[in-house]
Each structure stands twice: as C-alpha cells, then as structure tokens.
Coordinates of C-alpha atoms in Angstrom, one line a residue:
X1 CA 27.1 -47.8 101.8
X2 CA 27.6 -44.1 101.1
X3 CA 31.1 -44.0 102.5
X4 CA 32.0 -47.1 100.5
X5 CA 30.8 -45.6 97.3
X6 CA 32.6 -42.4 97.9
X7 CA 35.9 -44.2 98.7
X8 CA 35.6 -46.2 95.5
X9 CA 34.9 -43.1 93.4
X10 CA 37.5 -41.0 95.0
X11 CA 40.4 -43.7 94.7
X12 CA 41.7 -42.4 91.3
X13 CA 41.9 -39.0 92.8
X14 CA 43.5 -39.9 96.2
X15 CA 46.6 -37.8 95.8
X16 CA 44.6 -34.7 94.8
X17 CA 42.4 -35.4 97.9
X18 CA 45.4 -35.7 100.1
X19 CA 46.6 -32.3 98.7
X20 CA 43.2 -30.8 99.4
X21 CA 43.3 -32.0 103.1
X22 CA 46.7 -30.5 103.5
X23 CA 45.4 -27.1 102.1
X24 CA 42.4 -27.3 104.4
X25 CA 44.6 -28.0 107.4
X26 CA 46.9 -25.1 106.6
X27 CA 43.9 -22.8 106.1
X28 CA 42.2 -23.8 109.3
X29 CA 45.3 -23.5 111.3
X30 CA 45.9 -20.0 110.0
X31 CA 42.4 -19.1 110.9
X32 CA 42.6 -20.5 114.4
X33 CA 45.9 -18.7 115.1
X34 CA 44.3 -15.3 114.6
X35 CA 42.2 -15.2 117.9
X36 CA 45.4 -16.3 119.9
X37 CA 47.5 -13.7 118.4
X38 CA 44.7 -11.0 118.9
X39 CA 44.7 -12.0 122.5
X40 CA 48.4 -11.6 122.7
X41 CA 48.1 -8.1 121.2
X42 CA 45.7 -7.0 123.8
X43 CA 47.5 -8.5 126.9
X44 CA 51.1 -8.0 125.8
X45 CA 50.8 -5.1 123.5
X46 CA 47.8 -2.8 124.3
X47 CA 47.9 -3.3 128.1
X48 CA 51.6 -2.9 128.3
X49 CA 51.9 -0.1 125.7
X50 CA 54.4 -2.1 123.5
X51 CA 54.0 -0.6 120.0
X52 CA 56.7 -2.7 118.5
X53 CA 55.1 -5.9 119.7
X54 CA 51.8 -4.8 118.2
X55 CA 53.4 -4.1 114.8
X56 CA 55.3 -7.3 114.7
X57 CA 52.3 -9.4 115.8
X58 CA 50.1 -7.5 113.3
X59 CA 52.5 -8.4 110.4
X60 CA 52.3 -12.1 111.5
X61 CA 48.5 -11.9 111.5
X62 CA 48.5 -10.3 108.1
X63 CA 50.7 -13.1 106.8
X64 CA 48.4 -15.7 108.3
X65 CA 45.3 -14.0 106.8
X66 CA 47.0 -13.9 103.3
X67 CA 47.9 -17.7 103.7
X68 CA 44.4 -18.5 104.7
X69 CA 42.9 -16.7 101.7
X70 CA 45.3 -18.3 99.2
X71 CA 45.0 -21.8 100.5
X72 CA 41.2 -21.4 100.7
X73 CA 41.0 -20.4 97.0
X74 CA 43.2 -23.2 95.8
X75 CA 41.3 -25.7 97.9
X76 CA 38.0 -24.4 96.5
X77 CA 39.2 -24.9 92.9
X78 CA 40.7 -28.3 93.7
X79 CA 37.5 -29.5 95.5
X80 CA 35.4 -28.4 92.5
X81 CA 37.5 -30.3 90.0
X82 CA 37.6 -33.5 92.1
X83 CA 33.8 -33.4 92.6
X84 CA 33.0 -32.8 89.0
X85 CA 35.3 -35.7 88.0
X86 CA 33.6 -37.9 90.6
X87 CA 30.1 -37.0 89.2
X88 CA 31.3 -37.7 85.6
X89 CA 32.9 -41.0 86.6
X90 CA 29.9 -42.2 88.6
X91 CA 27.4 -41.3 85.9
X92 CA 29.7 -43.2 83.3
X93 CA 29.8 -46.2 85.6
X94 CA 26.1 -46.4 86.1
X95 CA 25.5 -45.8 82.4
X96 CA 27.9 -48.5 81.3
X97 CA 26.3 -51.0 83.7
X98 CA 22.8 -50.1 82.5
X99 CA 23.9 -50.7 78.9
X100 CA 25.1 -54.2 79.9
X101 CA 21.8 -55.1 81.6
X102 CA 19.3 -57.3 79.8
X103 CA 15.9 -56.0 78.8
X104 CA 14.2 -57.8 81.6
X105 CA 16.5 -56.1 84.2
X106 CA 16.0 -52.6 82.7
X107 CA 12.2 -53.3 82.6
X108 CA 12.3 -54.2 86.3
X109 CA 13.9 -50.9 87.3
X110 CA 12.0 -48.8 84.7
X111 CA 13.3 -46.2 82.3
X112 CA 12.4 -43.3 84.4
X113 CA 14.0 -44.7 87.5
X114 CA 17.2 -45.5 85.8
X115 CA 17.3 -42.0 84.4
X116 CA 16.7 -40.5 87.9
X117 CA 19.4 -42.7 89.4
X118 CA 21.9 -41.9 86.7
X119 CA 21.3 -38.1 86.9
X120 CA 19.5 -36.9 90.1
X121 CA 20.9 -39.4 92.5
X122 CA 24.5 -38.8 91.3
X123 CA 23.9 -35.1 91.7
X124 CA 23.0 -35.6 95.4
X125 CA 26.2 -37.5 96.0
X126 CA 28.1 -34.9 94.1
X127 CA 26.7 -32.1 96.2
X128 CA 27.5 -33.9 99.4
X129 CA 31.1 -34.6 98.2
X130 CA 31.6 -30.9 97.3
X131 CA 30.3 -29.8 100.7
X132 CA 32.5 -32.2 102.4
X133 CA 35.6 -31.2 100.6
X134 CA 34.9 -27.4 100.4
X135 CA 33.8 -26.6 104.0
X136 CA 33.2 -29.8 106.1
X137 CA 36.8 -30.9 106.4
X138 CA 38.0 -27.4 107.5
X139 CA 34.9 -27.0 109.8
X140 CA 35.8 -30.3 111.8
X141 CA 39.4 -29.2 112.1
X142 CA 38.2 -25.8 113.2
X143 CA 35.9 -27.2 115.7
X144 CA 38.5 -29.5 117.2
X145 CA 41.3 -26.8 117.1
X146 CA 39.0 -24.3 118.7
X147 CA 38.2 -26.6 121.6
X148 CA 41.9 -27.3 122.1
X149 CA 42.9 -23.7 122.0
X150 CA 40.0 -22.7 124.1
X151 CA 41.3 -25.2 126.8
X152 CA 44.8 -23.7 126.4
X153 CA 43.4 -20.1 127.1
X154 CA 41.4 -21.2 130.1
X155 CA 40.4 -24.6 131.2
X156 CA 37.0 -23.7 132.6
X157 CA 35.9 -21.8 129.6
X158 CA 37.2 -24.6 127.4
X159 CA 35.1 -27.2 129.3
X160 CA 32.0 -25.1 128.6
X161 CA 32.9 -25.1 124.9
X162 CA 33.3 -29.0 125.0
X163 CA 29.9 -29.2 126.7
X164 CA 28.3 -27.1 124.0
X165 CA 29.7 -29.3 121.2
X166 CA 28.5 -32.4 123.0
X167 CA 24.9 -31.3 123.6
X168 CA 24.5 -29.9 120.0
X169 CA 26.0 -33.2 118.6
X170 CA 23.4 -35.3 120.5
X171 CA 20.6 -33.0 119.3
X172 CA 21.8 -33.1 115.7
X173 CA 22.1 -36.9 115.8
X174 CA 18.4 -37.1 116.9
X175 CA 17.2 -34.7 114.2
X176 CA 19.2 -36.2 111.3
X177 CA 18.1 -39.8 112.2
X178 CA 14.6 -38.6 111.5
X179 CA 15.7 -37.3 108.1
X180 CA 16.7 -40.7 106.5
X181 CA 13.2 -42.2 105.8
X182 CA 11.7 -39.0 104.4
X183 CA 14.6 -38.5 102.0
X184 CA 14.4 -42.1 100.8
X185 CA 10.6 -41.5 100.1
X186 CA 11.3 -38.3 98.4
X187 CA 13.6 -39.9 95.8
X188 CA 10.9 -42.6 95.2
X189 CA 8.4 -39.7 94.7
X190 CA 10.8 -38.1 92.2
X191 CA 10.8 -41.5 90.3
X192 CA 7.0 -41.4 90.3
X193 CA 6.9 -37.9 88.9
X194 CA 9.4 -38.7 86.2
X195 CA 7.5 -41.8 85.2
X196 CA 4.2 -39.9 84.9
X197 CA 5.6 -37.0 83.1
X198 CA 7.2 -39.4 80.5
X199 CA 3.9 -41.3 80.1
X200 CA 1.8 -38.2 79.8
X201 CA 4.1 -36.2 77.5
X202 CA 4.6 -39.3 75.2
X203 CA 1.0 -40.3 75.3
X204 CA -0.6 -36.9 75.0
X205 CA -2.4 -37.7 71.7
X206 CA -4.0 -40.7 73.3
X207 CA -4.9 -38.8 76.4
X208 CA -6.7 -36.0 74.3
X209 CA -8.2 -38.6 71.9
X210 CA -10.0 -40.3 74.8
X211 CA -10.6 -37.2 76.7
X212 CA -8.7 -38.4 79.8
X213 CA -7.2 -35.0 80.5
X214 CA -8.9 -34.7 83.9
X215 CA -7.9 -38.2 84.9
X216 CA -4.3 -37.6 84.1
X217 CA -4.3 -34.2 85.9
X218 CA -5.7 -36.1 88.9
X219 CA -2.9 -38.7 88.8
X220 CA -0.2 -36.1 88.5
X221 CA -1.8 -34.0 91.2
X222 CA -1.7 -36.9 93.6
X223 CA 1.9 -37.6 92.9
X224 CA 2.7 -33.8 93.1
X225 CA 0.9 -33.6 96.4
X226 CA 2.7 -36.6 97.8
X227 CA 6.1 -35.1 96.9
X228 CA 5.0 -31.8 98.5
X229 CA 4.0 -33.5 101.6
X230 CA 7.4 -35.4 101.9
X231 CA 9.3 -32.2 101.1
X232 CA 7.2 -30.3 103.8
X233 CA 8.2 -33.0 106.4
X234 CA 11.8 -32.6 105.5
X235 CA 11.6 -28.8 105.6
X236 CA 10.1 -28.9 109.1
X237 CA 12.8 -31.1 110.4
X238 CA 15.5 -29.0 108.8
X239 CA 14.0 -25.7 110.1
X240 CA 14.5 -26.9 113.7
X241 CA 18.3 -27.3 113.2
X242 CA 19.4 -23.7 112.9
X243 CA 16.9 -22.7 115.7
X244 CA 18.5 -25.3 117.9
X245 CA 21.9 -24.1 117.2
X246 CA 21.1 -20.4 117.7
X247 CA 19.4 -21.1 121.1
X248 CA 22.4 -23.0 122.3
X249 CA 24.9 -20.4 120.9
X250 CA 23.1 -17.5 122.6
X251 CA 22.6 -19.4 125.9
X252 CA 26.3 -20.4 126.0
X253 CA 27.5 -17.0 125.1
X254 CA 25.7 -15.5 128.0
X255 CA 26.8 -18.3 130.3
X256 CA 30.4 -17.8 129.0
X257 CA 30.5 -14.1 129.5
X258 CA 28.9 -14.4 132.9
X259 CA 31.4 -17.0 134.0
X260 CA 34.3 -15.2 132.5
X261 CA 33.3 -12.0 134.2
X262 CA 33.6 -13.7 137.5
X263 CA 37.0 -15.0 136.7
X264 CA 38.2 -11.6 135.5
X265 CA 36.9 -10.0 138.7
X266 CA 38.8 -12.5 140.7
X267 CA 42.0 -11.8 138.7
X268 CA 42.1 -15.4 137.4
X269 CA 41.5 -14.6 133.7
X270 CA 43.0 -12.0 131.4
X271 CA 40.8 -9.9 129.1
X272 CA 42.8 -11.0 126.1
X273 CA 42.0 -14.6 126.9
X274 CA 38.3 -13.9 127.2
X275 CA 38.5 -12.2 123.8
X276 CA 40.2 -15.2 122.3
X277 CA 37.7 -17.7 123.8
X278 CA 34.9 -15.7 122.5
X279 CA 36.5 -15.7 119.0
X280 CA 36.9 -19.5 119.3
X281 CA 33.3 -19.8 120.3
X282 CA 32.2 -17.9 117.1
X283 CA 34.5 -20.0 115.0
X284 CA 33.1 -23.3 116.6
X285 CA 29.5 -22.2 116.1
X286 CA 30.1 -21.4 112.5
X287 CA 31.8 -24.7 112.1
X288 CA 28.9 -26.6 113.7
X289 CA 26.4 -24.7 111.5
X290 CA 28.5 -25.8 108.4
X291 CA 28.6 -29.3 109.6
X292 CA 25.0 -29.4 110.2
X293 CA 24.3 -28.4 106.6
X294 CA 26.4 -31.4 105.6
X295 CA 24.6 -33.7 107.8
X296 CA 21.3 -32.5 106.5
X297 CA 22.4 -33.4 103.0
X298 CA 23.9 -36.8 104.1
X299 CA 20.6 -38.6 104.6
X300 CA 19.5 -37.7 101.1
X301 CA 22.8 -38.6 99.6
X302 CA 22.8 -41.9 101.5
X303 CA 19.4 -42.8 100.1
X304 CA 20.8 -42.0 96.6
X305 CA 23.8 -44.1 97.2
X306 CA 21.6 -47.0 98.1
X307 CA 19.7 -46.6 94.9
X308 CA 22.8 -46.3 92.8
X309 CA 24.4 -49.4 94.5
X310 CA 21.2 -51.3 93.8
X311 CA 21.8 -50.8 90.1
X312 CA 25.5 -51.4 90.2
X313 CA 25.1 -54.6 92.2
X314 CA 22.5 -56.1 89.9
X315 CA 24.3 -58.7 87.8
X316 CA 23.5 -58.9 84.2
X317 CA 21.9 -62.0 82.9
X318 CA 23.9 -61.6 79.7
X319 CA 27.5 -61.3 81.0
X320 CA 30.4 -60.7 78.6
X321 CA 32.6 -63.8 78.3
X322 CA 35.9 -63.6 80.0
X323 CA 37.7 -65.1 76.9
X324 CA 35.4 -64.5 73.9
X325 CA 35.7 -66.9 71.1
X326 CA 36.3 -65.3 67.7
X327 CA 35.0 -67.4 64.8
X328 CA 37.7 -68.2 62.3
X329 CA 35.3 -67.7 59.5
X330 CA 32.2 -65.6 59.8
X331 CA 29.8 -67.4 57.5
X332 CA 26.4 -66.0 58.7
X333 CA 25.0 -69.5 59.5
X334 CA 22.3 -69.3 62.2
X335 CA 21.5 -72.4 64.3
X336 CA 18.9 -72.3 67.1
X337 CA 19.1 -75.5 68.9
X338 CA 16.2 -76.5 71.3
X339 CA 16.0 -73.1 72.7
X340 CA 14.0 -72.3 75.7
X341 CA 13.5 -69.0 77.4
X342 CA 11.4 -67.9 80.4
X343 CA 11.5 -64.8 82.5
X344 CA 12.4 -65.2 86.2
X345 CA 9.2 -65.9 88.2
X346 CA 7.1 -66.6 85.1
X347 CA 4.7 -69.5 85.3
X348 CA 5.6 -70.8 81.8
X349 CA 8.5 -70.1 79.4
X350 CA 7.9 -67.7 76.6
X351 CA 9.8 -70.1 74.1
X352 CA 10.1 -73.9 74.6
X353 CA 12.3 -76.2 72.6
X354 CA 12.5 -74.1 69.5
X355 CA 14.9 -75.2 66.8
X356 CA 15.7 -73.8 63.4
X357 CA 18.6 -73.5 60.9
X358 CA 19.4 -70.9 58.3
X359 CA 22.3 -70.3 56.0
X360 CA 23.5 -67.7 53.7
X361 CA 21.1 -67.0 50.7
X362 CA 18.1 -68.4 52.7
X363 CA 15.2 -66.4 53.8
X364 CA 13.4 -68.1 56.9
X365 CA 10.0 -66.6 57.9
X366 CA 8.8 -66.9 61.5
X367 CA 5.1 -66.7 61.6
X368 CA 2.8 -66.6 64.6
X369 CA 0.1 -64.7 66.4
X370 CA 0.6 -62.0 69.1
X371 CA 2.5 -63.4 72.2
X372 CA 3.8 -66.5 70.2
X373 CA 7.4 -65.6 71.1
X374 CA 8.6 -64.3 67.7
X375 CA 10.4 -61.2 69.0
X376 CA 11.8 -63.1 71.9
X377 CA 13.4 -65.5 69.5
X378 CA 15.2 -62.6 67.8
X379 CA 16.2 -61.2 71.1
X380 CA 18.0 -64.6 71.8
X381 CA 19.9 -64.3 68.5
X382 CA 20.9 -60.7 69.4
X383 CA 21.7 -61.9 73.0
X384 CA 19.5 -59.3 74.6
X385 CA 18.5 -62.2 76.6
X386 CA 20.1 -65.5 77.2
X387 CA 18.4 -68.9 76.7
X388 CA 17.5 -70.8 79.9
X389 CA 18.0 -74.0 78.0
X390 CA 19.4 -74.9 74.7
X391 CA 21.8 -72.8 72.6
X392 CA 22.0 -70.2 69.8
X393 CA 24.9 -70.4 67.3
X394 CA 26.1 -67.7 65.0
X395 CA 28.7 -68.8 62.4
X396 CA 29.2 -71.9 64.5
X397 CA 29.9 -70.2 67.8
X398 CA 27.6 -70.0 70.8
X399 CA 26.5 -66.4 71.1
X400 CA 27.2 -66.6 74.8
X401 CA 30.9 -67.3 74.0
X402 CA 31.2 -64.7 71.2
X403 CA 32.8 -61.2 71.3
X404 CA 29.7 -58.8 71.6
X405 CA 31.4 -56.5 69.0
X406 CA 31.6 -59.3 66.5
X407 CA 28.1 -60.4 67.2
X408 CA 26.8 -56.9 66.7
X409 CA 28.7 -56.7 63.4
X410 CA 27.4 -60.0 62.2
X411 CA 23.7 -59.3 62.9
X412 CA 21.6 -56.5 61.6
X413 CA 18.3 -55.9 63.4
X414 CA 15.2 -53.9 62.3
X415 CA 12.6 -53.8 65.1
X416 CA 8.9 -53.5 64.5
X417 CA 8.9 -50.0 66.2
X418 CA 12.2 -48.5 65.2
X419 CA 13.8 -45.9 67.4
X420 CA 15.6 -43.0 65.9
X421 CA 17.9 -40.7 67.8
X422 CA 17.7 -36.9 68.0
X423 CA 20.2 -35.7 65.3
X424 CA 20.1 -35.9 61.5
X425 CA 19.2 -38.4 58.9
X426 CA 22.9 -39.1 58.3
X427 CA 23.8 -39.5 62.0
X428 CA 21.0 -42.1 62.5
X429 CA 22.1 -44.1 59.4
X430 CA 25.6 -44.1 60.5
X431 CA 24.7 -46.1 63.5
X432 CA 24.9 -49.0 61.1
X433 CA 28.3 -48.0 59.8
X434 CA 30.1 -45.0 61.4
X435 CA 32.6 -44.7 58.5
X436 CA 30.0 -44.7 55.7
X437 CA 30.2 -41.9 53.2
X438 CA 27.4 -40.0 51.6
X439 CA 27.3 -42.3 48.6
X440 CA 26.8 -45.3 50.7
X441 CA 24.1 -43.6 52.7
X442 CA 22.2 -42.8 49.5
X443 CA 22.5 -46.4 48.3
X444 CA 21.1 -47.7 51.6
X445 CA 18.2 -45.2 51.2
X446 CA 17.6 -46.5 47.7
X447 CA 17.3 -50.0 48.9
X448 CA 14.9 -49.0 51.6
X449 CA 12.9 -46.9 49.2
X450 CA 13.5 -43.8 51.4
X451 CA 15.4 -41.7 48.9
X452 CA 12.4 -39.8 47.6
X453 CA 11.1 -38.5 51.0
X454 CA 14.7 -37.7 52.3
X455 CA 15.3 -35.6 49.1
X456 CA 12.1 -33.8 49.8
X457 CA 13.3 -32.8 53.3
X458 CA 14.8 -29.4 53.6
X459 CA 18.5 -30.4 54.1
X460 CA 18.5 -33.9 52.6
X461 CA 20.9 -36.1 54.7
X462 CA 21.4 -33.2 57.1
X463 CA 17.8 -32.8 57.9
X464 CA 16.9 -32.9 61.6
X465 CA 15.3 -35.9 63.2
X466 CA 13.5 -35.5 66.5
X467 CA 14.0 -37.8 69.5
X468 CA 12.3 -41.0 68.6
X469 CA 11.7 -39.8 65.1
X470 CA 8.5 -38.1 66.2
X471 CA 8.8 -35.5 63.2
X472 CA 8.3 -38.2 60.6
X473 CA 5.8 -40.9 59.9
X474 CA 5.8 -44.5 61.0
X475 CA 6.5 -45.8 57.6
X476 CA 9.4 -43.4 57.1
X477 CA 10.9 -44.5 60.4
X478 CA 10.7 -48.2 59.2
X479 CA 12.4 -47.4 56.0
X480 CA 15.2 -45.4 57.8
X481 CA 15.7 -48.3 60.2
X482 CA 16.0 -50.7 57.3
X483 CA 18.5 -48.4 55.6
X484 CA 20.5 -48.3 58.8
X485 CA 20.7 -52.1 59.0
X486 CA 21.6 -52.4 55.3
X487 CA 24.4 -49.9 55.8
X488 CA 26.2 -52.2 58.2
X489 CA 26.3 -55.1 55.6
X490 CA 25.6 -57.7 58.3
X491 CA 25.8 -61.5 57.6
X492 CA 22.4 -62.1 59.3
X493 CA 19.4 -59.8 59.0
X494 CA 16.6 -60.0 61.6
X495 CA 13.5 -58.2 60.3
X496 CA 10.9 -58.0 63.0
X497 CA 7.6 -57.2 61.2
X498 CA 9.3 -54.1 59.8
X499 CA 6.9 -53.7 56.9
X500 CA 3.8 -53.2 58.9
X501 CA 3.5 -49.4 58.4
X502 CA 4.1 -49.5 54.6
X503 CA 1.6 -49.5 51.8
X504 CA 1.5 -52.5 49.5
X505 CA 3.3 -50.8 46.6
X506 CA 6.2 -49.5 48.8
X507 CA 6.5 -52.8 50.5
X508 CA 6.7 -54.8 47.2
X509 CA 9.4 -52.4 45.8
X510 CA 11.4 -52.5 49.1
X511 CA 11.1 -56.3 49.2
X512 CA 12.6 -56.6 45.7
X513 CA 15.4 -54.3 46.4
X514 CA 16.1 -55.9 49.8
X515 CA 16.1 -59.3 48.2
X516 CA 18.9 -58.3 45.8
X517 CA 20.9 -56.6 48.5
X518 CA 20.7 -59.6 50.9
X519 CA 21.1 -62.4 48.3
X520 CA 24.4 -63.7 50.1
X521 CA 23.1 -63.1 53.7
X522 CA 20.8 -65.0 56.0
X523 CA 17.4 -63.5 56.5
X524 CA 15.1 -64.2 59.4
X525 CA 11.8 -62.5 58.8
X526 CA 9.2 -62.2 61.6
X527 CA 5.7 -61.3 60.6
X528 CA 2.0 -62.1 61.3
X529 CA 0.9 -61.8 57.7
X530 CA 0.6 -64.8 55.4
X531 CA 1.1 -62.7 52.3
X532 CA 4.6 -61.6 53.5
X533 CA 6.0 -65.2 53.9
X534 CA 4.8 -67.0 50.8
X535 CA 8.1 -66.3 48.9
X536 CA 10.3 -67.5 51.9
X537 CA 12.5 -70.5 51.4
X538 CA 11.0 -71.9 54.6
X539 CA 8.3 -70.9 57.1
X540 CA 8.5 -71.7 60.9
X541 CA 5.1 -71.4 62.7
X542 CA 5.1 -70.5 66.3
X543 CA 2.2 -71.0 68.7
X544 CA 2.4 -70.6 72.4
X545 CA 6.2 -70.5 72.2
X546 CA 6.5 -73.9 70.4
X547 CA 7.2 -74.8 66.8
X548 CA 4.0 -76.2 65.4
X549 CA 4.9 -76.1 61.7
X550 CA 8.0 -76.0 59.5
X551 CA 8.1 -76.1 55.7
X552 CA 7.1 -74.1 52.6
X553 CA 3.8 -72.3 52.1
X554 CA 2.2 -75.2 50.2
X555 CA 3.6 -77.9 52.6
X556 CA 2.2 -76.0 55.7
X557 CA -1.2 -75.5 54.1
X558 CA -1.4 -79.3 53.8
X559 CA 0.3 -80.5 56.9
X560 CA -0.2 -77.7 59.6
X561 CA -3.6 -76.9 61.0
X562 CA -2.4 -73.8 62.8
X563 CA -1.0 -72.4 59.5
X564 CA -4.3 -73.2 57.7
X565 CA -6.3 -71.3 60.4
X566 CA -4.1 -68.3 60.1
X567 CA -4.3 -68.5 56.3
X568 CA -8.1 -68.8 56.4
X569 CA -8.4 -65.8 58.8
X570 CA -6.3 -63.7 56.3
X571 CA -7.5 -65.1 53.0
X572 CA -10.8 -66.0 51.3
X573 CA -12.0 -69.5 51.5
X574 CA -11.5 -69.9 47.8
X575 CA -7.8 -69.0 48.0
X576 CA -7.1 -71.5 50.7
X577 CA -9.1 -74.3 48.9
X578 CA -7.4 -73.6 45.7
X579 CA -4.0 -73.7 47.4
X580 CA -4.8 -77.0 48.9
X581 CA -5.9 -78.4 45.7
X582 CA -2.7 -77.3 44.0
X583 CA -0.7 -78.9 46.8

C-alpha cells in the first residue's frame, strides 16, 4: 500500500525523479571509483616509484571528487523540492476528499483523527520519501557497486563482503518485522492524545466548573503513559539495530584483515587491493547503516499510508453528479417529497416520509422537540446527507442532480451553533459573498442587528475574530452568522433555531428586518419555541421523525394534539384556552 501510494503521488514528478536517479548514480559511481584509483596509486605508483602516474591519477580522483560533490548537492536540492511537492499534493488530496465526505463519515473518523491523518501521517510519508531520495538510492547503488568491485579486487574477500550483507539483511528483516505493529499502535495513540487535548482545551470551563481537573489529568496521564510505553518499545527495537551493525562490522573487519594478511603473505594479494577492499567495506557498512535508518522509518510510514488510504478509499455518500443539471430558472421553490433518512446501522430512520412545499415569499416553520429530526431535514436540503428514500427538489431539480456550487448559491444556512473562522469580521462575512464591498457588509450587519456591537469593536470590520468566535458572545456569533447568510442573497434561507441566544427585544427587531430582507425568498425556520412560529405562513410539526401536524397556528391548536401539548408546555393554560376559543 505504501509503494502504491508513493507511485501515485510521484507520478506528476516522474521526470524529475528520473533525473534524480541519474544524479545519484553519477554521484555513487564517482564515490566507488575512488578506492580503486587509490589502490592503483599504491600498487602502480608508490610501489613502482612512478610520480607521473601518481599525479595523473590524482587529477582524475580530484575530478571525480568534484563531480561527486556537485551531483550530490544538485540531487539534495531536487529531492527536497520533490518531497515538499509530494507532501503538499498529498495533504491537498486528503483535504479535498474529506471536504466531500458527508457528516456521518467525518463523524465516524473523528475530527482529531482526520487532522492527524492530514498532517502527521503525511509528514511520516514525506520523511520516508526524502530519506529514500536523498540517501537510500545512492546507498543501495553503493552497496551493490562495492560488492562487485570488491569481487573484482579479490574473489575471496568479495565473498566475505557478500556474506556480511546477507547476514545483516536477515537480521534487519527480523527486527523491522517487529516494528510494524508498534508503529501502527503509536499512530492510534497520537490520535487519542489529539482528541483528548481538543476536548480538554475546548471544554476547560466545564472541567473547572464541575471540578473535574483531577479526572481529566488522569485520562490524559493514561493516554500519555500508553504513548510513552509504545515509544519505549519502538526505541528498544531500534537501539538493537546499530549495535548489531557495529558488531558485524568489527567482526568482519577483523576476519577480513586476518584473511587478507594470509593472502598477502602467500603473495596472492596486493597491498593496494587490500586497501581498496577495506575502503569498499567502509562504504558498504555506511550504506547499510543508511538503509537501516530508512527501514526503521518504513513501518511507521506504512502505518500512516494505511490510515491515509483508509480515508481516500472511503466513498462519500453524497457524490458529485457526473453531469450536473443546471436549472433553467432558479426560482427558490423547495419541495421535500416523502423524504426518509437513516444513518447506516441505525435501528430506525431519523426522518420518515416527510413532505413539505415552500415557495418564494413564504415562511415555513418546522417545529419539534429535541431529536425530532429538524436539523436533519435541513441537512437534506443542503445535501450534507442524501435521502435514503424520497427526494428533495430545489428550483425543480433534485439536489442529487444539481451542481453543488449552484445549490450553495441558492441556499443560505444559519446553524444553531454558528462557527466563525479565525480572521476578521469582514473576512467571516465575506464567506457569504467574497466580492461584497464594505457598504454591503454594513447593510447585512444592519439587518442582523449587529452594527452597534461591531462599531464598538476596536477596528470595526477589521476587528479580529478568534477561532470559533470564542472572543465574542453567543448572541453576537448568531447575528454575524445571520449577516453572513444575508450577504449571499440566497433564494432559500434555512434558519436553524438561530435566535436562541438573543434577548426578546433584539430578536423582535431582527425578525422585522429579516422579514423585509427575505420578502422575495423562501424561508424555512426551525425552532422549538411556539412564540417564534406564530407569524409563519405554515407550521410543520415533527415528532419522532414524522410529520404530525401541518397548518397555521390556529389550525394546529385545534387539530394537532402534539402542537397543543407543546403550546401548553410553553404558555399558560388561559392562553391556550383563549386561542382554542378564538379558533
């Protein structure tokens, strides 16, 4: 899986990779030629007293050394650029795929895990790729070339070198096989740490309010100790690798010198050849050490590749249509036809056989208790999830067949818990309309009753907003979210209980301004409060994912038991009785 992922990511840079391999080959050949030439200087120059031969060979060795330095420098720059581009492309690929996933799929992975996979796991693959390109390729070539040239210098000593590489290769294979499971567990521990930190930092006020500091420290301590234990296991295995290599290197060096001494004593080996073989032994040992570092990183990179592929191979349940249908006329009509939706593996659907229609100029209120499926209904219109049965039409086109950009432009959404991005007031508002000028921004703030508090901020539209809008109140966040939706001038407004954090006076003023602004648009208002829906053109009551009432406030008080019960729980008995008498 790791090799397949690397091949796919490196395909756009295949010619650069080929050039890098050529440079590494030139660099390594130049390095390998030096011991052979050094042996020739000793045997044919020093021993024979040929000064001209020594000078000529020295010039060749100098040229090879310069070639090796230049090619190594160019190869290092090229490998860094390729690796940086690979990391950029892989992060973008994972991010784009995550953005296409439905809310159910992102929930299954978890925000912390997706963040770790997009950043930390990509870094692991990037590190391995850089090591492979920077040193591993040349190390493999050097090892193979050193063995061949060692055999060329002396067959017996060359066979000893081959035996060394074979024994070390077997030992490394055994050790590296043991590294795979701990590395996979280490990445899961990193996920757990990221999730706990996210929860504890975000929920620090709740933790302190309920005096749960000790409990949270204990949770973090367990996760920290587990990561420490896994890291310790990995460290112990990795610590045996250089020790093993040093033992074999020293033992073989002693055996090689002893065996070569016997050969020299018998006149079967020249002193220069021994010097060359010892040089190749050093190069081979260095190459093996470098390759061992690569192989110690490979199990962790492989575990990261598995996690990344798991995300990339997860199909989205809301695929983009191959040939999107563009509505000839964007009217803003909303038609939900017998929509049913259930999460995979759930015992019962969240919504079942829900139907409603709304047109421009209409305000349809969706009322229901907690868990009745109100927000899920809005997610079907936005196509954050797809219906499991039935259909949702916007401007006469099934949202599953519509171009996502056209759907996003047609529908403006204000969630109950609005999210603001780190930046400024203006940058957050321009999510609704990137081309909006300051005058349009102030108009949207006027509609949302947010002008006063924005003007009080130090830099007005350029005032800083923290991540999530944590530096402003909940009501201010809701009003900025409403202004953001208004700025886009959508045909359909989806308002998900977005007045819950506002005081009664602000809500009343905002509703009046919003009613004027959305006079030609379709408005779908989700709420739990009876007082917020009495002025709606029609009220749809949800209970347990089903429509149990549809009509005006007066009609539902008379005909819908569920609506009367909600009204009774939120009003005085006299108000309900009087409303029934009037009806």
